[in-house]
GROMACS .gro file of C-alpha atoms in nm:
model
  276
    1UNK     CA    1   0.000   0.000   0.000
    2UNK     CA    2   0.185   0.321  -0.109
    3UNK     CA    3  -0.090   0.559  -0.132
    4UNK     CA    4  -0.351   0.649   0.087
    5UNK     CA    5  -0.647   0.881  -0.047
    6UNK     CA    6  -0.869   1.025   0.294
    7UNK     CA    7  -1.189   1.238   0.148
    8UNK     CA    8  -1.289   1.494   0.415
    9UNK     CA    9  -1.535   1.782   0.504
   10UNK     CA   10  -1.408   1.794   0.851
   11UNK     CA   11  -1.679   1.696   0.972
   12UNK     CA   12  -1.665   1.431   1.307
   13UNK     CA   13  -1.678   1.073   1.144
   14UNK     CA   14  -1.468   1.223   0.880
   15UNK     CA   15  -1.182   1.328   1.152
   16UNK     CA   16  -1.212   0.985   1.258
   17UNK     CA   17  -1.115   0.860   0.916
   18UNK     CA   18  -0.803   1.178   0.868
   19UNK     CA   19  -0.709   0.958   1.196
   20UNK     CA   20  -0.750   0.599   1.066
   21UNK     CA   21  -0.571   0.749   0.752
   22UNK     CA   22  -0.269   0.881   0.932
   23UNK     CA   23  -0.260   0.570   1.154
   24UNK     CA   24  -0.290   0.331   0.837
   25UNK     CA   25  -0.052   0.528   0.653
   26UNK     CA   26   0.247   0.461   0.949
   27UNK     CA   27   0.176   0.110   0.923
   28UNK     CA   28   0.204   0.037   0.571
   29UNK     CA   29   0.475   0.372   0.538
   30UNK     CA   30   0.246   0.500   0.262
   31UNK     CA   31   0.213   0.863   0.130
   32UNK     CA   32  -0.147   1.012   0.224
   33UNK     CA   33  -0.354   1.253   0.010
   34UNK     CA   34  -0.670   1.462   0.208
   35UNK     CA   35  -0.953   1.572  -0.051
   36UNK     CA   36  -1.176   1.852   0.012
   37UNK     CA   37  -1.499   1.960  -0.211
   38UNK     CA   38  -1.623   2.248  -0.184
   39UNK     CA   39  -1.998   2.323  -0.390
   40UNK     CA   40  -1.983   2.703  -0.543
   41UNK     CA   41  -2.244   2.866  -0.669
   42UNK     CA   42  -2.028   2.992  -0.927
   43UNK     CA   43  -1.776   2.818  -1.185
   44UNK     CA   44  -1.508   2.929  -0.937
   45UNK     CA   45  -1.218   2.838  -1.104
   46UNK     CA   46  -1.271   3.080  -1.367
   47UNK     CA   47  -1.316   3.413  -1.120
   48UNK     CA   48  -1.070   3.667  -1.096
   49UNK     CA   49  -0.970   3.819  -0.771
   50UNK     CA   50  -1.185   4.102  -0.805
   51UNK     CA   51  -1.546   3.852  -0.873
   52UNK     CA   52  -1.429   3.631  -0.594
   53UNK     CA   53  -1.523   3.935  -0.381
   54UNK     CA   54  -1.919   3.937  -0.518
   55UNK     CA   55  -1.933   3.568  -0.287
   56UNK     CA   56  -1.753   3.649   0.039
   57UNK     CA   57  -1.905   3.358   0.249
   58UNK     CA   58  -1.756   3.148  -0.045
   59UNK     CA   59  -1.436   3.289   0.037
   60UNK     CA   60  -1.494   3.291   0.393
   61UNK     CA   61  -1.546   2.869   0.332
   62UNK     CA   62  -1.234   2.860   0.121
   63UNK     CA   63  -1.020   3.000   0.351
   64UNK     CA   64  -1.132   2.806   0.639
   65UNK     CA   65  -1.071   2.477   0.442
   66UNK     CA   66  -0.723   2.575   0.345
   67UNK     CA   67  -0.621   2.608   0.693
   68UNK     CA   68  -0.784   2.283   0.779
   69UNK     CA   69  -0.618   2.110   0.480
   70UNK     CA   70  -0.279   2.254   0.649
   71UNK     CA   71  -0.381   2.115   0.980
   72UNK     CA   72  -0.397   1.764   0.797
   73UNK     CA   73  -0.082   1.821   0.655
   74UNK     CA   74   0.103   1.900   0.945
   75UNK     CA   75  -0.037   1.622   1.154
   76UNK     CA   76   0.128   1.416   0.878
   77UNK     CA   77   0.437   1.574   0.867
   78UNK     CA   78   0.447   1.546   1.277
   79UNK     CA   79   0.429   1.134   1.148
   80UNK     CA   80   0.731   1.158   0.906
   81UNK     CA   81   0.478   1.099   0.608
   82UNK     CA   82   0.463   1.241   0.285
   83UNK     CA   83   0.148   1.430   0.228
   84UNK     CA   84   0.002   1.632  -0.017
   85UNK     CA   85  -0.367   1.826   0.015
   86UNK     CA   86  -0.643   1.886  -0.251
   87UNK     CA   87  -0.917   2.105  -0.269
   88UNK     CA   88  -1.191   2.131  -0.574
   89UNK     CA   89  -1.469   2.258  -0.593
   90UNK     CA   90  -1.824   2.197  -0.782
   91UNK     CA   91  -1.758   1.823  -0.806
   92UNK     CA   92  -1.938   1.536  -0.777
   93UNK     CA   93  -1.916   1.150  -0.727
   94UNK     CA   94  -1.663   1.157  -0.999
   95UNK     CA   95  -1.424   1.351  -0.872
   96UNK     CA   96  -1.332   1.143  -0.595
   97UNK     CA   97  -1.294   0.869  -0.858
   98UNK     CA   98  -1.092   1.064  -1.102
   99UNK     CA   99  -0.849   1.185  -0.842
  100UNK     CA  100  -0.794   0.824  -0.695
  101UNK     CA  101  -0.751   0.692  -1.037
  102UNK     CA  102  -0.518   0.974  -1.129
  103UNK     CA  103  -0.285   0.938  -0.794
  104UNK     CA  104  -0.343   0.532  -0.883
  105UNK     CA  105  -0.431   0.546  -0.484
  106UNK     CA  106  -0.454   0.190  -0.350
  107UNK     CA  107  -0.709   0.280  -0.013
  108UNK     CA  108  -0.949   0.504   0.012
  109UNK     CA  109  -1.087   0.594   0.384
  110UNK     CA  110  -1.359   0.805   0.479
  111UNK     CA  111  -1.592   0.870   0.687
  112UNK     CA  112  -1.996   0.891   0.722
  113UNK     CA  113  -2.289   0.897   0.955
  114UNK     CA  114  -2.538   0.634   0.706
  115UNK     CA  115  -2.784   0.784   0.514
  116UNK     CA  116  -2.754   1.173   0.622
  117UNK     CA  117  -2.329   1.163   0.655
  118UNK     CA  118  -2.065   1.325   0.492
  119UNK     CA  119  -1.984   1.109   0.229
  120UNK     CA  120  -2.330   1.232   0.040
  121UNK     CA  121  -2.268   1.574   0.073
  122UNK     CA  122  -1.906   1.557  -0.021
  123UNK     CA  123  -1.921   1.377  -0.259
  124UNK     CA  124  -2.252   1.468  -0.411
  125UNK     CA  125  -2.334   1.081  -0.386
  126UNK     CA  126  -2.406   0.797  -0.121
  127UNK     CA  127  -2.174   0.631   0.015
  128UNK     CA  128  -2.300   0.294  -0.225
  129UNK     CA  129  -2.232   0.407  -0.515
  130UNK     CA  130  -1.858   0.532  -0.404
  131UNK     CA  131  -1.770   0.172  -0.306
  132UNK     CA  132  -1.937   0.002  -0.580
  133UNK     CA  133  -1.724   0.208  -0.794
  134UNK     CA  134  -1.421   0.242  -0.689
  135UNK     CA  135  -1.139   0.033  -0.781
  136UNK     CA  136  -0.930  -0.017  -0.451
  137UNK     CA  137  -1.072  -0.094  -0.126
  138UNK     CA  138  -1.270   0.119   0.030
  139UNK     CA  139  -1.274   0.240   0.439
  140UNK     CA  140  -1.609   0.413   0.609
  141UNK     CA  141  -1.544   0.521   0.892
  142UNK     CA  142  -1.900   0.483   1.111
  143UNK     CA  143  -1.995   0.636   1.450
  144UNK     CA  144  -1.814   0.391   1.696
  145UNK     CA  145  -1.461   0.528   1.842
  146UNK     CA  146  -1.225   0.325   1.568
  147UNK     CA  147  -0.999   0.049   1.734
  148UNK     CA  148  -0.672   0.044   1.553
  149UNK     CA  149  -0.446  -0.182   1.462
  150UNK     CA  150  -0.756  -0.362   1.407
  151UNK     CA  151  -0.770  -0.728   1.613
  152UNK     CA  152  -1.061  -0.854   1.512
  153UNK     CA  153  -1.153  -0.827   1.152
  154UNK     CA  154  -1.520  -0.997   1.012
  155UNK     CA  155  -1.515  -1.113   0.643
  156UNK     CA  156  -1.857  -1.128   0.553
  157UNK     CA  157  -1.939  -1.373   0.216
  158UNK     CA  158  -2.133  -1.642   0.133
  159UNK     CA  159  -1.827  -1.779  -0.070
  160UNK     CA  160  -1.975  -1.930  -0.393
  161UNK     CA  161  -1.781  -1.718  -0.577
  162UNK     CA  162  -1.370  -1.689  -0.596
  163UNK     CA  163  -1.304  -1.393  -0.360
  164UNK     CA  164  -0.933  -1.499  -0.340
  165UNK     CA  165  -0.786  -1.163  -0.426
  166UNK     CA  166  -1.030  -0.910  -0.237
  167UNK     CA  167  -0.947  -1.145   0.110
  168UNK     CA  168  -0.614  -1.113   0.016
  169UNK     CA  169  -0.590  -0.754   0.114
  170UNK     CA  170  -0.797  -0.851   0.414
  171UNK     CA  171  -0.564  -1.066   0.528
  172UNK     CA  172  -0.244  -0.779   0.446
  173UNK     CA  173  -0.417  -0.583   0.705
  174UNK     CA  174  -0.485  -0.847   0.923
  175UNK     CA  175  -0.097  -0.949   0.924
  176UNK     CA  176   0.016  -0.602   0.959
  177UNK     CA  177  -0.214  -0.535   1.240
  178UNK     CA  178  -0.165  -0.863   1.373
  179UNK     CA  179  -0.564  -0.925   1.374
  180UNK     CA  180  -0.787  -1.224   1.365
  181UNK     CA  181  -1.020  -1.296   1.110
  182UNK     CA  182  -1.340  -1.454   1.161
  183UNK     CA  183  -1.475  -1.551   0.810
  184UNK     CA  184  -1.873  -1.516   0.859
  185UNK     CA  185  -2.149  -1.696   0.608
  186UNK     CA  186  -2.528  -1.616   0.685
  187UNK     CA  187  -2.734  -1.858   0.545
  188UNK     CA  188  -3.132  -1.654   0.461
  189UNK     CA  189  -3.409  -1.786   0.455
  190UNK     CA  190  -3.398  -1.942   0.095
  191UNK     CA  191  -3.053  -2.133   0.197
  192UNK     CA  192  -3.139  -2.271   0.537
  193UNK     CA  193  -2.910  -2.561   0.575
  194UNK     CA  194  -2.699  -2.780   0.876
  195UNK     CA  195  -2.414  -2.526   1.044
  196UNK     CA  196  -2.181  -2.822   0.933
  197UNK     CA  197  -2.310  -2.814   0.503
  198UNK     CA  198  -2.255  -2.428   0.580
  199UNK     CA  199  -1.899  -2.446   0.678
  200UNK     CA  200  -1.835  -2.680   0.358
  201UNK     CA  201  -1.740  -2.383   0.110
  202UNK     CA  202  -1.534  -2.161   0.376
  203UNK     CA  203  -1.375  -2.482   0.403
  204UNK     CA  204  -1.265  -2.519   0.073
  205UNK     CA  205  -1.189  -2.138   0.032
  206UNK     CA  206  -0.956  -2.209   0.298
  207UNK     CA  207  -0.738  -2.470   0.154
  208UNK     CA  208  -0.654  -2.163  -0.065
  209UNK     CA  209  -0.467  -2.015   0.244
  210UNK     CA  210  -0.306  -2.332   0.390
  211UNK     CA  211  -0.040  -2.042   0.558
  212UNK     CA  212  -0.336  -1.841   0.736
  213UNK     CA  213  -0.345  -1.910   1.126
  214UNK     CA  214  -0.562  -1.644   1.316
  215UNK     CA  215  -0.885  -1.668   1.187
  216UNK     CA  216  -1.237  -1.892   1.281
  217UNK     CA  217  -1.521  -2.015   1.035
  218UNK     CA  218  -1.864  -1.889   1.155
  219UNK     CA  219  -2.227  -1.968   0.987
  220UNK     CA  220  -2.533  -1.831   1.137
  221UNK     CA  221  -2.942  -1.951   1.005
  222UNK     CA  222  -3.061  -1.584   1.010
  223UNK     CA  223  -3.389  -1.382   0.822
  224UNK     CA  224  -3.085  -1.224   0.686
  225UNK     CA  225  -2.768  -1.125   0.587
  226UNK     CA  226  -2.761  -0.763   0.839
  227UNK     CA  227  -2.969  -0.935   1.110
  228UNK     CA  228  -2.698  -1.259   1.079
  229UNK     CA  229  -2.398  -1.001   1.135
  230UNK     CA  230  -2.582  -0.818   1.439
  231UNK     CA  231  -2.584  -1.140   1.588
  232UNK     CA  232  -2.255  -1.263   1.469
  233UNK     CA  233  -2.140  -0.931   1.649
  234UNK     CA  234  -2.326  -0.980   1.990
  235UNK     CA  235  -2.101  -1.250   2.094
  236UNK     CA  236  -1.806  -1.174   1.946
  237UNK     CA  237  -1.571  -0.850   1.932
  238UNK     CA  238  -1.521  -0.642   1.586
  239UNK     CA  239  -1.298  -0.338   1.469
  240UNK     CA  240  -1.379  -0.416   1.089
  241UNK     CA  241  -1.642  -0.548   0.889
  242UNK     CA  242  -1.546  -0.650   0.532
  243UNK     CA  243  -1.728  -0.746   0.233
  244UNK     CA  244  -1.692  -0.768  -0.132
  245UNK     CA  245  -1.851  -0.626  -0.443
  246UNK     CA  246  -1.858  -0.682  -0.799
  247UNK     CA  247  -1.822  -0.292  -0.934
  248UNK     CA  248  -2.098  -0.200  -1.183
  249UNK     CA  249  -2.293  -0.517  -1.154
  250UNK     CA  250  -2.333  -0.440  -0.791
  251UNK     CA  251  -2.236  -0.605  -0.489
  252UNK     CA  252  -2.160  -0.976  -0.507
  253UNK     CA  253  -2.481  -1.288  -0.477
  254UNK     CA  254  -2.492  -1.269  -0.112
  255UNK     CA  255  -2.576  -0.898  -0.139
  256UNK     CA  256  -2.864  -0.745  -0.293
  257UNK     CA  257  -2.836  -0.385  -0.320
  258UNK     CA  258  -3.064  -0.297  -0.010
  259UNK     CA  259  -2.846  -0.553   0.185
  260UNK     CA  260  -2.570  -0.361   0.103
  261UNK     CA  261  -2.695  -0.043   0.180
  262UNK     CA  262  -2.805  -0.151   0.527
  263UNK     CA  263  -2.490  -0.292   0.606
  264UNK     CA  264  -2.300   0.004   0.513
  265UNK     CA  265  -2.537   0.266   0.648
  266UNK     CA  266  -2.663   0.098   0.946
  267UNK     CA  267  -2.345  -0.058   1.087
  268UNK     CA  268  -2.166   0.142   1.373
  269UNK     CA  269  -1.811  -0.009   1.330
  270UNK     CA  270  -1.567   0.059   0.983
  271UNK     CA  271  -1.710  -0.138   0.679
  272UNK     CA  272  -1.413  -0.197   0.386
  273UNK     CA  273  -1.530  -0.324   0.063
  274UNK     CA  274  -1.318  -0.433  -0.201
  275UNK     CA  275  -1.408  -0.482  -0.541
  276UNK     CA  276  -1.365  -0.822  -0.745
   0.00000   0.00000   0.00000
């Protein structure tokens, strides 16, 4: 991981994330970029001096993210890390995704308080369609206080498909942070089967990773796929929930969109997807 990319509005769960960023960015010795948008109600990039006086809250907002963004950066610098700042303005969803694909970032953490959080107003989007999109693994950063190095780390899939590579970078966290994983499959109501035919494909998944040691196999009979990792997480400790998606096509067989959505808006601890 050489590049970390942290979206902000500087908001709470967001300075929770500039945190995790920082933190994440020691561990793997990565650079780390902040990203501010700003919405104008002007093309602002093509005022002069004298028109960016006609909008002086505007400027007023400008200035006070600059100094933020330098706050960032020296927080950074204070870590020995290389960091570089960004601010645009009238962007959408695809900014976020043209920067990171520009800077060829390889994480992208952020934060966001579920349906009303930051990630929708800075990035003109919800926080779905961000990690459904994106092409490295995404961080949101929820309301609980964030527990890192991470020590307990829940991959959530019902592995009928290959999700070799996307637990791969689960499992270069996990090393680096020296966490457990607990790999998690919810069997719905239209799967019901024995706990023991459950375990069968995490099983076989496994034999994949003959070298991994700190992890557990878990399969839970639930309604569904949310209320089976509520559970899961009643009886045993998280600091991570991961999960995988497909991209465009959405997120992989296990999870229908509105499963998705819950899970990322509804859950209190980090959720990371990674796309396959």
């Amino acid at each position: 991981m050489k590049n970390i990319l942290v979206p902000t509005d500087f908001s709470k769960n967001c300075n929770k994330a500039e945190e995790l960023g920082i933190e994440m960015a020691k561990l793997y010795n990565s650079e780390i970029h902040f990203f501010h948008l700003i919405k104008t109600p002007v093309e602002w990039v093509k005022l002069d001096k004298q028109k960016e006086k006609q909008y002086p809250e505007t400027v007023k907002q400008i200035g006070s993210a600059k100094a933020n963004l330098r706050e960032l950066e020296k927080k950074a610098e204070q870590q020995n890390l290389e960091c570089r700042t960004f601010l645009e303005f009238d962007g959408g969803q695809a900014n976020i995704l043209r920067h990171s694909g520009h800077f060829h970032h390889d994480f992208i953490v952020t934060g966001s308080s579920g349906t009303r959080g930051s990630v929708r107003e800075l990035l003109g989007s919800n926080v779905e369609k961000i990690v459904r999109k994106a092409d490295v693994p995404v961080i949101v950063v929820k309301n609980e206080e964030i527990s890192f190095p991470f020590k307990d780390v829940v991959f959530v899939s019902d592995f009928s498909e290959d999700v070799s590579e996307a637990f791969k970078q689960v499992i270069s966290i996990a090393e680096k942070c020296g966490a457990h994983i607990h790999l998690l499959r919810i069997n719905t109501q239209t799967d019901f089967n024995s706990i023991e035919q459950g375990l069968n494909p995490i099983k076989e998944f496994l034999k994949k990773f003959p070298h991994l040691e700190k992890y557990s196999m878990n399969v839970y009979n639930e309604p569904d796929v949310e209320t089976g990792i509520n559970n899961f997480l009643k009886y045993r400790d998280a600091d991570l929930i991961a999960m995988c998606t497909h991209g465009r096509t959405g997120f992989l067989s296990l999870f229908s969109k509105s499963i998705a959505e819950g899970v990322t808006n509804h859950s209190e601890l980090p959720v990371m997807t990674i796309k396959v």
